[in-house]
PDB file of C-alpha atoms and ligand atoms in Angstrom:
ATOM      1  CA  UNK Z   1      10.665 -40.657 -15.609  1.00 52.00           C
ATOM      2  CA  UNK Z   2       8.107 -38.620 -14.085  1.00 54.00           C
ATOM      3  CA  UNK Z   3       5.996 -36.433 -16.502  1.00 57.00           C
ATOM      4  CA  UNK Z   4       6.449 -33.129 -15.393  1.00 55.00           C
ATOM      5  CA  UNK Z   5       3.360 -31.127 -17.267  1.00 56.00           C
ATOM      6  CA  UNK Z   6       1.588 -33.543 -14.816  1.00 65.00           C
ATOM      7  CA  UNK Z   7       2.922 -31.232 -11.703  1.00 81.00           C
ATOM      8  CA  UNK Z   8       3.498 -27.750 -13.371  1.00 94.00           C
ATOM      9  CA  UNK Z   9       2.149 -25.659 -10.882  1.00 97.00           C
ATOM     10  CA  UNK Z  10      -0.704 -23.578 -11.610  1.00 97.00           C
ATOM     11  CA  UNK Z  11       0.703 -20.339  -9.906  1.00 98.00           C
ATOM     12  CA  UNK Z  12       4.539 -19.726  -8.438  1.00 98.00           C
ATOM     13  CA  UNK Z  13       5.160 -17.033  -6.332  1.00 98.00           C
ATOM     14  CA  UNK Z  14       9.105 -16.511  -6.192  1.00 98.00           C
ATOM     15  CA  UNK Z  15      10.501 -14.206  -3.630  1.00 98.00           C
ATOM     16  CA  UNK Z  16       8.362 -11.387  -3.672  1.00 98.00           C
ATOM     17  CA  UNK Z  17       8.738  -8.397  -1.882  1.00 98.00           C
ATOM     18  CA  UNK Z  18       6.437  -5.057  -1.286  1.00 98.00           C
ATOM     19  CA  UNK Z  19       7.544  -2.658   0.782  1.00 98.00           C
ATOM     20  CA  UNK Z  20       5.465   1.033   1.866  1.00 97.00           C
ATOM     21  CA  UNK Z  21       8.073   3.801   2.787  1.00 96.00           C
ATOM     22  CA  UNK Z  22       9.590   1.929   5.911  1.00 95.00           C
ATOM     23  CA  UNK Z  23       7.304  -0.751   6.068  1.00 96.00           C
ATOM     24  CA  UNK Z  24       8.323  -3.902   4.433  1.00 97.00           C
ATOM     25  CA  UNK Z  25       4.708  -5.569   3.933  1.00 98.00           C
ATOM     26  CA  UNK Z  26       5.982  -8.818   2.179  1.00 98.00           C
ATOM     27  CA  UNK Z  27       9.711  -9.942   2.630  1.00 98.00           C
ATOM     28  CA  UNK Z  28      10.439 -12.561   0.134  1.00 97.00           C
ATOM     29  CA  UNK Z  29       7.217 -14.899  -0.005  1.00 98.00           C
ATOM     30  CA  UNK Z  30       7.666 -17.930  -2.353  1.00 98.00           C
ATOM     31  CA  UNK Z  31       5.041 -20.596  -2.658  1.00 98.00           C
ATOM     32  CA  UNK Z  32       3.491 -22.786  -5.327  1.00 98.00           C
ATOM     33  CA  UNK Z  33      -0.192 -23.793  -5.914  1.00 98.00           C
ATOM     34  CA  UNK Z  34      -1.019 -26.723  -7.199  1.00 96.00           C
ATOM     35  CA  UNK Z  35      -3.870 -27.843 -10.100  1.00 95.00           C
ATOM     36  CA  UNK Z  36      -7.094 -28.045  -8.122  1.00 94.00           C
ATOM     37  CA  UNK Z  37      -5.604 -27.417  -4.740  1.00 97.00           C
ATOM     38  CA  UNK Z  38      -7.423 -24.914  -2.168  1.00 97.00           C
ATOM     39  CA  UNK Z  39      -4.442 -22.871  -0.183  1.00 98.00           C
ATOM     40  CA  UNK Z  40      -5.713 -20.987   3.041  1.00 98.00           C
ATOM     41  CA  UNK Z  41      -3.528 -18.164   3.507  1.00 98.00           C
ATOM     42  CA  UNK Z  42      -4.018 -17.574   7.566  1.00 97.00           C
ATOM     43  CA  UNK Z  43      -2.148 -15.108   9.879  1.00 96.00           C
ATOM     44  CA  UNK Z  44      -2.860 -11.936  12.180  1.00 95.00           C
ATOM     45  CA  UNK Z  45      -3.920  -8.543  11.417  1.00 94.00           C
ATOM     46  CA  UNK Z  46      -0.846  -7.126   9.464  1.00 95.00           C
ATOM     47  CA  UNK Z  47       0.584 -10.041   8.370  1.00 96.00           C
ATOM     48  CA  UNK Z  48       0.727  -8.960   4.593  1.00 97.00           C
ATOM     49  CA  UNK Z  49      -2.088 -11.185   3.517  1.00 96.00           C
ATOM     50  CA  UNK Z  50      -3.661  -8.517   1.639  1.00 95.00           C
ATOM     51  CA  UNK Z  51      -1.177  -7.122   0.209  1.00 97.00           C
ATOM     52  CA  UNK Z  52       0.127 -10.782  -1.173  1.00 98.00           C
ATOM     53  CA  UNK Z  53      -3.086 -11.171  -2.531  1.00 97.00           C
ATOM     54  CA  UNK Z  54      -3.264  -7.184  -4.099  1.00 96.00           C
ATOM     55  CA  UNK Z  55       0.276  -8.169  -5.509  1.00 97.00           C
ATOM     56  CA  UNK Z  56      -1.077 -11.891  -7.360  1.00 98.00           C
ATOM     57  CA  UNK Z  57      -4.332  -9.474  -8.653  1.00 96.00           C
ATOM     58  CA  UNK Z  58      -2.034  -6.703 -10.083  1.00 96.00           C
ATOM     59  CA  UNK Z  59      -3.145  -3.857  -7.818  1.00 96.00           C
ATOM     60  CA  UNK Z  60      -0.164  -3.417  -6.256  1.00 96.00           C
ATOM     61  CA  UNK Z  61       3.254  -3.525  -8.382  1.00 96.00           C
ATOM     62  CA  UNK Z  62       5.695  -5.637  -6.043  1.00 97.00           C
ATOM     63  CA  UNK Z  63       9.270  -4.583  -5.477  1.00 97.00           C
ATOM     64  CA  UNK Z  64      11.966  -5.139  -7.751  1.00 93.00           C
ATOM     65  CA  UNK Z  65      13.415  -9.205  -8.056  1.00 94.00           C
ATOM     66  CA  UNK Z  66      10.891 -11.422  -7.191  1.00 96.00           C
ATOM     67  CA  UNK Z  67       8.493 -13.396 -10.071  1.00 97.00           C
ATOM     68  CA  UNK Z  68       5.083 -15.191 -10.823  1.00 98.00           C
ATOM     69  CA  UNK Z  69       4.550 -17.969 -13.151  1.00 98.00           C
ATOM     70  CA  UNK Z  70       0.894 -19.270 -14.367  1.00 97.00           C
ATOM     71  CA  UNK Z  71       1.266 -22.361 -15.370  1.00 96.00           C
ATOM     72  CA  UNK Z  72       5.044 -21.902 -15.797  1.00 96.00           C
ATOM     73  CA  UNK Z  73       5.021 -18.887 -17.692  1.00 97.00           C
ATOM     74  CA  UNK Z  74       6.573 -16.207 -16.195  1.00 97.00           C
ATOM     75  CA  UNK Z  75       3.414 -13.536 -15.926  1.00 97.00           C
ATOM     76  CA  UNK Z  76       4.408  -9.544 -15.008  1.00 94.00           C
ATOM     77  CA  UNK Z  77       0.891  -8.221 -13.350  1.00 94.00           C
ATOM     78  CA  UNK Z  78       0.994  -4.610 -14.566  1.00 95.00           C
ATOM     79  CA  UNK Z  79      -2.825  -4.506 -13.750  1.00 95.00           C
ATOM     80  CA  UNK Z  80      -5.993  -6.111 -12.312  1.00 92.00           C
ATOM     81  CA  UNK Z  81      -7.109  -6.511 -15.955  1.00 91.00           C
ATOM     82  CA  UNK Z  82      -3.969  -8.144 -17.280  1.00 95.00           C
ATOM     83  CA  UNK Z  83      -3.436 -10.328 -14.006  1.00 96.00           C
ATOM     84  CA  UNK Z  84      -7.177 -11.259 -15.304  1.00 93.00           C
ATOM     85  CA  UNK Z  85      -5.575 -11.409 -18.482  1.00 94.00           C
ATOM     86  CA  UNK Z  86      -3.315 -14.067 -17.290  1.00 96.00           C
ATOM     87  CA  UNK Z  87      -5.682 -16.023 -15.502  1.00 97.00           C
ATOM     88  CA  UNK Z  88      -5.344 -15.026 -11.851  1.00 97.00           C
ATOM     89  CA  UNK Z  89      -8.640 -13.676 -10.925  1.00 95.00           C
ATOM     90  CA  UNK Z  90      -9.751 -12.176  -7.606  1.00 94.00           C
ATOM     91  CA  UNK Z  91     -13.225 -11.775  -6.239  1.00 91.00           C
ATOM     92  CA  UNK Z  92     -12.847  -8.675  -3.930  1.00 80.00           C
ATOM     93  CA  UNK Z  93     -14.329  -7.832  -0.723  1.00 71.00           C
ATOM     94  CA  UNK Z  94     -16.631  -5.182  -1.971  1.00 72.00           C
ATOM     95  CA  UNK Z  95     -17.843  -7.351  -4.577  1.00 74.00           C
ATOM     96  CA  UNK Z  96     -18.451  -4.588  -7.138  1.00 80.00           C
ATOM     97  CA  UNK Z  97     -21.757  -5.637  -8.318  1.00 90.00           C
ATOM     98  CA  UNK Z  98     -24.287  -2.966  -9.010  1.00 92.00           C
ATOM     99  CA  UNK Z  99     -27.424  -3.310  -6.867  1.00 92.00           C
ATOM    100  CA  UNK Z 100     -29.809  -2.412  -9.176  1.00 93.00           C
ATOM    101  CA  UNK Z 101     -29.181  -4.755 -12.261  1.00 94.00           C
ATOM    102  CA  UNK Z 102     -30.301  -8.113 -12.158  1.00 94.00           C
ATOM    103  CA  UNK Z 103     -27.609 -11.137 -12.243  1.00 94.00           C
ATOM    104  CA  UNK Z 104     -27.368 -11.719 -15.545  1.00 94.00           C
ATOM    105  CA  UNK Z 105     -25.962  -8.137 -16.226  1.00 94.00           C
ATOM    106  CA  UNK Z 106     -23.816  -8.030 -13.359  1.00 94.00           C
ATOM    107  CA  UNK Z 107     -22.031 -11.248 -14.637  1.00 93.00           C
ATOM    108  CA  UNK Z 108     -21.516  -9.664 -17.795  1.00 93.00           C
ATOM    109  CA  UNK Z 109     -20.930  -5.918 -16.651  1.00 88.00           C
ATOM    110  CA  UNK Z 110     -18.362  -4.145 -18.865  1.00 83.00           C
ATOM    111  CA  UNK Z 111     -18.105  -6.786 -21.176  1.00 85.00           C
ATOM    112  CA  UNK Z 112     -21.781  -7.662 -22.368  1.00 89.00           C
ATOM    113  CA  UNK Z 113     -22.270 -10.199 -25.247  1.00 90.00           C
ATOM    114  CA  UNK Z 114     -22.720  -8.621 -28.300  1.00 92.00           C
ATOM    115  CA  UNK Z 115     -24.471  -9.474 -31.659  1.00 92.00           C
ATOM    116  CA  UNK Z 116     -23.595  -6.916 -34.094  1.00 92.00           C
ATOM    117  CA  UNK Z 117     -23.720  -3.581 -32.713  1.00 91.00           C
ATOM    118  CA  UNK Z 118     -26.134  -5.264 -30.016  1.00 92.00           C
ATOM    119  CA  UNK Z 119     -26.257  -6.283 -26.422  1.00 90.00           C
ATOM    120  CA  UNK Z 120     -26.822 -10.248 -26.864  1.00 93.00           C
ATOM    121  CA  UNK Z 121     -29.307 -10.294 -23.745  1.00 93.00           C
ATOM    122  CA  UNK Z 122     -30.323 -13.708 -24.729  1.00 94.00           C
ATOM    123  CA  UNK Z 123     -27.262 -15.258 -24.951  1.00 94.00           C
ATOM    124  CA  UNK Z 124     -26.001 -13.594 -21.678  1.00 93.00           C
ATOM    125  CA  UNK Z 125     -29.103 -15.001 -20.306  1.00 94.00           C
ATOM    126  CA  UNK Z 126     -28.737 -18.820 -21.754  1.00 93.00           C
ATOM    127  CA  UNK Z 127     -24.879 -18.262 -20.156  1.00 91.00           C
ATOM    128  CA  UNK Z 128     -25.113 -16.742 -17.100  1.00 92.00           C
ATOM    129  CA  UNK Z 129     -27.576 -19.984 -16.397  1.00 90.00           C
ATOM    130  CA  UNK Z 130     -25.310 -22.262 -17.231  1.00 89.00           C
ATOM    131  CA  UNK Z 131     -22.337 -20.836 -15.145  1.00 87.00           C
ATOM    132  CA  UNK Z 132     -24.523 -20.888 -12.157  1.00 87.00           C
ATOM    133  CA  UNK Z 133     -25.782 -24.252 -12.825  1.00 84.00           C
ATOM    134  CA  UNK Z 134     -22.334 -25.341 -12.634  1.00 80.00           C
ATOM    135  CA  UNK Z 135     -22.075 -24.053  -9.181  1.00 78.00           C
ATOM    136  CA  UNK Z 136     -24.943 -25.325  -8.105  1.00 72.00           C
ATOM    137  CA  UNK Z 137     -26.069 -22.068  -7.322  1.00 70.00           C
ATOM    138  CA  UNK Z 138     -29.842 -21.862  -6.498  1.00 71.00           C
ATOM    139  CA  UNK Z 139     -31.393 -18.390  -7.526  1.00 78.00           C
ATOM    140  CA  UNK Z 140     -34.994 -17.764  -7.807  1.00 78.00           C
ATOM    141  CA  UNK Z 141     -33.720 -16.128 -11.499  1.00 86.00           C
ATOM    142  CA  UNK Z 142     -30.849 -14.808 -13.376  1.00 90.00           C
ATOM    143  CA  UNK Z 143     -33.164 -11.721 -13.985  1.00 92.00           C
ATOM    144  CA  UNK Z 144     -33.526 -10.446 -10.003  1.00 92.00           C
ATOM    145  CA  UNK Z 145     -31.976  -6.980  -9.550  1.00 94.00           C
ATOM    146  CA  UNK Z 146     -28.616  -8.663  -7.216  1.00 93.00           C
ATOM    147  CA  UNK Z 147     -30.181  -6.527  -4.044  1.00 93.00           C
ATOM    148  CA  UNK Z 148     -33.207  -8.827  -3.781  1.00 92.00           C
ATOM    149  CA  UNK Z 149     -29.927 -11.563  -3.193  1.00 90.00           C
ATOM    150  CA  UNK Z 150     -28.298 -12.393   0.490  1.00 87.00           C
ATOM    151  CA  UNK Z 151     -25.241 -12.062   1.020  1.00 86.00           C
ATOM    152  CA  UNK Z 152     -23.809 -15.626   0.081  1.00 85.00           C
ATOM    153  CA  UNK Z 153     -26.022 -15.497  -3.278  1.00 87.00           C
ATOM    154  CA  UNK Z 154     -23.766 -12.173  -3.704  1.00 88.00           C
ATOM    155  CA  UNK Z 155     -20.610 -13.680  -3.188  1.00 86.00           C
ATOM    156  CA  UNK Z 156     -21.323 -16.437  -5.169  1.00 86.00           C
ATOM    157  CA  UNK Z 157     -22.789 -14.021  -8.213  1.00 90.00           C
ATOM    158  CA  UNK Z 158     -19.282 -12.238  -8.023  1.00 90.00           C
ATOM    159  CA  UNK Z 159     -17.523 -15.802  -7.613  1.00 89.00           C
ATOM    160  CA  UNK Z 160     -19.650 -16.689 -11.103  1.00 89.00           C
ATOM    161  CA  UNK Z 161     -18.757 -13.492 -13.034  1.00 90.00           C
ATOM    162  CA  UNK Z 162     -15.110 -14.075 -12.181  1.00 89.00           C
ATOM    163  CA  UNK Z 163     -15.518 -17.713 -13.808  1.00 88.00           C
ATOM    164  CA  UNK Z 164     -16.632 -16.416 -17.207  1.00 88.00           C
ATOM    165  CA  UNK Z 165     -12.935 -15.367 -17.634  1.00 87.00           C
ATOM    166  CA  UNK Z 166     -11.941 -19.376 -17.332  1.00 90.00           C
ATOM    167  CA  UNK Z 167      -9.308 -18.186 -14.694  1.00 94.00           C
ATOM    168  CA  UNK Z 168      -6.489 -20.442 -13.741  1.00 96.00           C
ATOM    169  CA  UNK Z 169      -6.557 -19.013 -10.288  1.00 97.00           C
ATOM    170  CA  UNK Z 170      -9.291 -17.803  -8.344  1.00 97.00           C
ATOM    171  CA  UNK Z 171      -7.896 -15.588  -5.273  1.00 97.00           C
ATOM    172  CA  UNK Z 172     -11.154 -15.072  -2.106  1.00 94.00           C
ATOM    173  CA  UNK Z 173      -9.861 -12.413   0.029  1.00 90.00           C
ATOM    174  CA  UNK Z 174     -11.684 -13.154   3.475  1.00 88.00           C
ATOM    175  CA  UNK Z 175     -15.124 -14.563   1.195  1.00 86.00           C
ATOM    176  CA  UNK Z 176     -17.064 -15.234   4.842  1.00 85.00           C
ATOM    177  CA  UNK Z 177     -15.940 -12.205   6.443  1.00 83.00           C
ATOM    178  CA  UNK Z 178     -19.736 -10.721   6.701  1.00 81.00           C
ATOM    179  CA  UNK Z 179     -21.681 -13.609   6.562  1.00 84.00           C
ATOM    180  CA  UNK Z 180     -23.639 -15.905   8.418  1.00 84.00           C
ATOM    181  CA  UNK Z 181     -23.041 -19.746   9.453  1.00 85.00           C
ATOM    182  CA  UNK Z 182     -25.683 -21.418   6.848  1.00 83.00           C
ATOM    183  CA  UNK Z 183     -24.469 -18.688   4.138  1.00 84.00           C
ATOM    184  CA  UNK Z 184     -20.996 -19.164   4.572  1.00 87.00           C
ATOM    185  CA  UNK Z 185     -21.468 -22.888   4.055  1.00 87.00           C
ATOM    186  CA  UNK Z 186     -23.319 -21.962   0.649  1.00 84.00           C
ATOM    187  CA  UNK Z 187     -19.821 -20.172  -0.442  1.00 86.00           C
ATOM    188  CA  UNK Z 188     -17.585 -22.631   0.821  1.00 90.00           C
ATOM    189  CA  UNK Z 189     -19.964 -24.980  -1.182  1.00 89.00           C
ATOM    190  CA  UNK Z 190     -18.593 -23.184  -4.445  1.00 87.00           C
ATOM    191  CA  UNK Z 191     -15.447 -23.289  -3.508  1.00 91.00           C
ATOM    192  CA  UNK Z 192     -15.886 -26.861  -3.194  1.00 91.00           C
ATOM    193  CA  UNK Z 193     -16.623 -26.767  -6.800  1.00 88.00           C
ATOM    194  CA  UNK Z 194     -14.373 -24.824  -8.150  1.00 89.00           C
ATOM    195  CA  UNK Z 195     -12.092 -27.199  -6.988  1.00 91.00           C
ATOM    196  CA  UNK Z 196     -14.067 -30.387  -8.258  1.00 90.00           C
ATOM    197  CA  UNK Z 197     -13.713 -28.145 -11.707  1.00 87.00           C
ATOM    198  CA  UNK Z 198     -10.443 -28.441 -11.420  1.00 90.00           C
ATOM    199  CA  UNK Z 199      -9.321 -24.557 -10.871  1.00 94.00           C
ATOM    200  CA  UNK Z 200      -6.884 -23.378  -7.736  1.00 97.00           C
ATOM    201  CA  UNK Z 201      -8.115 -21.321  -5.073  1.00 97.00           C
ATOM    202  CA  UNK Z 202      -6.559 -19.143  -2.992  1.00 98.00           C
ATOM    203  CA  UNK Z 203      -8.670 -18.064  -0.022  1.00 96.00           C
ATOM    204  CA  UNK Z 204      -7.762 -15.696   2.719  1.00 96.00           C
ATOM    205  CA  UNK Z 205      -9.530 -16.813   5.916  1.00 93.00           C
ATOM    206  CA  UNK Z 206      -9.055 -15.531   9.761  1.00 88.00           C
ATOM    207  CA  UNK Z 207     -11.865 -18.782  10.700  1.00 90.00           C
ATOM    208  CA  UNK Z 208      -9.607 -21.742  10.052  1.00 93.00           C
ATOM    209  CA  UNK Z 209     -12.238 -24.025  11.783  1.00 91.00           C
ATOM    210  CA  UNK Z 210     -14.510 -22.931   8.950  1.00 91.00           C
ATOM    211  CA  UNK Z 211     -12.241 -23.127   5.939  1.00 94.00           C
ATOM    212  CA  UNK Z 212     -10.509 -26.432   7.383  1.00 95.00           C
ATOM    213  CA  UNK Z 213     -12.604 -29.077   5.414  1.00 93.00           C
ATOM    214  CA  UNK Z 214     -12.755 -27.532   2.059  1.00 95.00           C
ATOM    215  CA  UNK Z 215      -8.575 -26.518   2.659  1.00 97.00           C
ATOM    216  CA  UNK Z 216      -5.653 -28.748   0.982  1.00 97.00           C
ATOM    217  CA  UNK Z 217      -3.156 -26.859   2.428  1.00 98.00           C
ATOM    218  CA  UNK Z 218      -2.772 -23.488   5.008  1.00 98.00           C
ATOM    219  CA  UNK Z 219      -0.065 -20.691   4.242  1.00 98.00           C
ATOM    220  CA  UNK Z 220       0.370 -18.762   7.915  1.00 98.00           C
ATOM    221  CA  UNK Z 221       1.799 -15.680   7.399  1.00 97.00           C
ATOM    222  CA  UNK Z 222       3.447 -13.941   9.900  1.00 97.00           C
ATOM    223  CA  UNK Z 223       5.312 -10.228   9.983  1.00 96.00           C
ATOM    224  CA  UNK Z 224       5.348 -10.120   6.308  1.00 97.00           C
ATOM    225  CA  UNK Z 225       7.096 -13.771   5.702  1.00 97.00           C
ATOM    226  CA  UNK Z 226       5.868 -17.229   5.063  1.00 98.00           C
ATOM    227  CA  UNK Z 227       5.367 -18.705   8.830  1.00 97.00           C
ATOM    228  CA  UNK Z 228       5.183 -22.158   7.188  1.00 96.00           C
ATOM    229  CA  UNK Z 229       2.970 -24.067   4.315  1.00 97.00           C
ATOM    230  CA  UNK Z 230       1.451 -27.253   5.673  1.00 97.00           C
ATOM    231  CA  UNK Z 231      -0.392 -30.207   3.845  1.00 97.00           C
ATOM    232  CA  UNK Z 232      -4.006 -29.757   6.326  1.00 96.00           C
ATOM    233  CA  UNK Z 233      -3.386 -34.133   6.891  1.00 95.00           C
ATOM    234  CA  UNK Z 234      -0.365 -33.428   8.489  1.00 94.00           C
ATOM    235  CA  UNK Z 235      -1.212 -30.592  10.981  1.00 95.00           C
ATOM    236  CA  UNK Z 236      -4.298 -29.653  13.235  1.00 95.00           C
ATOM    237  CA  UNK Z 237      -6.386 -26.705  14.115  1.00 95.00           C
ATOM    238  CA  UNK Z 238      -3.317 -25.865  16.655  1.00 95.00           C
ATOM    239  CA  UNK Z 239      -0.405 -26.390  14.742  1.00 95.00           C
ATOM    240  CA  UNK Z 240      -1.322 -23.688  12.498  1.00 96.00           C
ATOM    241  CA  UNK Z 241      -2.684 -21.025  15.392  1.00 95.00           C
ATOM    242  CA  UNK Z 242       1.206 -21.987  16.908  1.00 95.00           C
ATOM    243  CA  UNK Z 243       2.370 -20.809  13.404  1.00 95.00           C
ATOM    244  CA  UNK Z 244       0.439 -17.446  13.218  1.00 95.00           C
ATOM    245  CA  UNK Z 245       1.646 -16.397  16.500  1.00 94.00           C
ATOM    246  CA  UNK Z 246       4.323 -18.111  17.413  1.00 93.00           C
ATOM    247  CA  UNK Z 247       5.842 -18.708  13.966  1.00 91.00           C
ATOM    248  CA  UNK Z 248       6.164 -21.526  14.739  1.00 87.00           C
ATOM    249  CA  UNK Z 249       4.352 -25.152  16.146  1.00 82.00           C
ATOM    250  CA  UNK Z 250       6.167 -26.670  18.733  1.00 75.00           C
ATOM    251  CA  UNK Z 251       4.270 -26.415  21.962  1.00 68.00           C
ATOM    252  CA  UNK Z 252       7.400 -25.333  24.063  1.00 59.00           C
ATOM    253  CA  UNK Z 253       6.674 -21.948  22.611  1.00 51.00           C
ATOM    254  CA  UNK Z 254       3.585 -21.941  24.222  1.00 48.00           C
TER     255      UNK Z 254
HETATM  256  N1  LIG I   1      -1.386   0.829   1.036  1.00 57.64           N
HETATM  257  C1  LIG I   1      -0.600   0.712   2.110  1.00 57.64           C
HETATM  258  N2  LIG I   1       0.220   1.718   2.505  1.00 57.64           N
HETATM  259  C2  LIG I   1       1.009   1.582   3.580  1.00 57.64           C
HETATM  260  N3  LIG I   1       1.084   0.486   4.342  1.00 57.64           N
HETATM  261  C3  LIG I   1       0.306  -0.558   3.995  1.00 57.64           C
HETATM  262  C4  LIG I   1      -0.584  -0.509   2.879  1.00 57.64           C
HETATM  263  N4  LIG I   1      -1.226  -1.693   2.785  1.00 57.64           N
HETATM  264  C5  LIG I   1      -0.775  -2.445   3.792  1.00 57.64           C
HETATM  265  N5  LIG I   1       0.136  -1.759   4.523  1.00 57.64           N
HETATM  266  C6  LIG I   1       0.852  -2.286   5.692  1.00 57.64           C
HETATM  267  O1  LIG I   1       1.422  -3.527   5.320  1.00 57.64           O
HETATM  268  C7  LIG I   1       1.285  -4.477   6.376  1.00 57.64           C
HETATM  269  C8  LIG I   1       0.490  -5.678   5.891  1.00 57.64           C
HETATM  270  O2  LIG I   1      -0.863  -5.304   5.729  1.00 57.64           O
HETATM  271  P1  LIG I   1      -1.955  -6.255   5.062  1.00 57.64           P
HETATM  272  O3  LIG I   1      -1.387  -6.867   3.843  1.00 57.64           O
HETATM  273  O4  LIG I   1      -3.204  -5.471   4.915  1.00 57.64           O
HETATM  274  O5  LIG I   1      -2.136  -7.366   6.195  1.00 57.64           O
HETATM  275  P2  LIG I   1      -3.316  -8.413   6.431  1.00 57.64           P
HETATM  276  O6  LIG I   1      -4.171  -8.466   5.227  1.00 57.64           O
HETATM  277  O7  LIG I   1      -2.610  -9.710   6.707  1.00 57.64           O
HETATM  278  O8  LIG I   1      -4.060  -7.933   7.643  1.00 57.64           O
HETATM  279  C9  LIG I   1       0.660  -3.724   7.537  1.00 57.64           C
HETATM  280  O9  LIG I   1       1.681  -3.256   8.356  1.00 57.64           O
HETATM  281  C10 LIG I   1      -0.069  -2.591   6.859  1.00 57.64           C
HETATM  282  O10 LIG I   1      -0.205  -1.500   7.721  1.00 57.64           O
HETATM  283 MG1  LIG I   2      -6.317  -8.199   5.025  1.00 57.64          MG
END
């Protein structure tokens, strides 16, 4: 007998649907994510990639029918706070950190560490080192205002705040999208250990060249539907670009 708690899935996605007036953004999407695993959710402009991903962070209530499971509970994602809540949590484009406080209280913005009636600065201090330490992150300081940071120390400040809920699934909508080759790297690093940490990532990419090594497996998206879900050994840089536009990989398409 196989033990099954071994292969519970950290998040399943059953059939779910979103439609806007005519438009049906998602048309019955079902897909698992594994323990650990790093899914790259790829397609075209329009493909509904957002809108998945607005669905799994509870901004967007999906239609009628379909479920999600965490961890093979059945989880209804009313809001961003209780798809936090339930331990799907989404680092969004804007990052929402405020510019002005340092990176200790952006980690902890709107929940601070209290002591008593008190804002525990110390211990938000001792913590906010320690979460960054596990990322590996280098910052001169948890104590720099975040708009002395670049733009990968950003991301990976809004990555680390993110963390301090111990989320079961961490969703990147498009991480890379304004940053540069050596900065990118530094967030794919931290992907790379979220991973090693042993939390799922989903990650919404249009570079697949650049998500490719840190990738398990790709989810193209196509028109709304799942073009196909492919274990990254089994495909190449090709196969999946067939998939986004083609829908699907066989080179007689072409
Ligand atoms: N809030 C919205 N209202 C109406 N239509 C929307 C909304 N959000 C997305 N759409 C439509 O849903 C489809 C999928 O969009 P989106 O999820 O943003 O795609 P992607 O992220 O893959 O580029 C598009 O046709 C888009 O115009
Ligand atoms: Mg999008």
């Amino acid at each position: 007998m196989t033990d099954l708690t071994l292969t519970t899935p950290a998040l399943s996605v059953v059939d779910v649907r979103k439609t806007f007036g005519h438009v049906q953004a998602l048309r019955g999407v079902s897909f698992e994510l594994m323990p650990g695993e790093v899914l790259s959710v790829v397609g075209d402009n329009g493909a509904g990639k957002s809108t998945l991903m607005k669905v799994l962070s509870g901004v967007y209530a999906p239609d009628a029918g379909g479920r999600v499971e965490v961890k093979g509970e059945e989880v209804s994602l009313s809001s961003p706070t209780v798809a936090l809540n339930s331990g799907i949590a989404t680092v969004y484009q804007d990052l929402s950190l405020v510019d002005t406080r340092d990176v200790a209280a952006n980690l902890f913005l709107g929940r601070e560490l209290r002591r008593g009636p008190f804002v525990d600065r110390k211990r938000m201090l001792v913590e906010s080192e320690r979460v960054l330490a596990e990322l590996t992150m280098n910052l001169p300081s948890v104590r720099v205002p975040v708009s002395y940071l670049s733009g990968g120390q950003r991301q990976a400040v809004a990555i680390a705040r993110v963390l301090l809920h111990g989320p079961d699934v961490v969703i990147l909508d498009e991480p890379t999208a304004a940053l540069g080759v050596q900065e990118s790297r530094r967030v794919l690093d931290v992907v790379q250990r979220l991973k090693d940490a042993g939390t799922s990532v989903i990650i919404v990419s249009h570079n697949l060249q650049q998500v490719w090594d840190i990738t398990d497996r790709f989810l193209a998206m196509r028109l709304g539907s799942i073009a196909g879900i492919r274990d990254k050994a089994l495909t190449t840089v090709d196969g999946i670009v067939r998939l986004i536009v083609y829908g699907d990989e066989s080179p007689a398409s072409v």
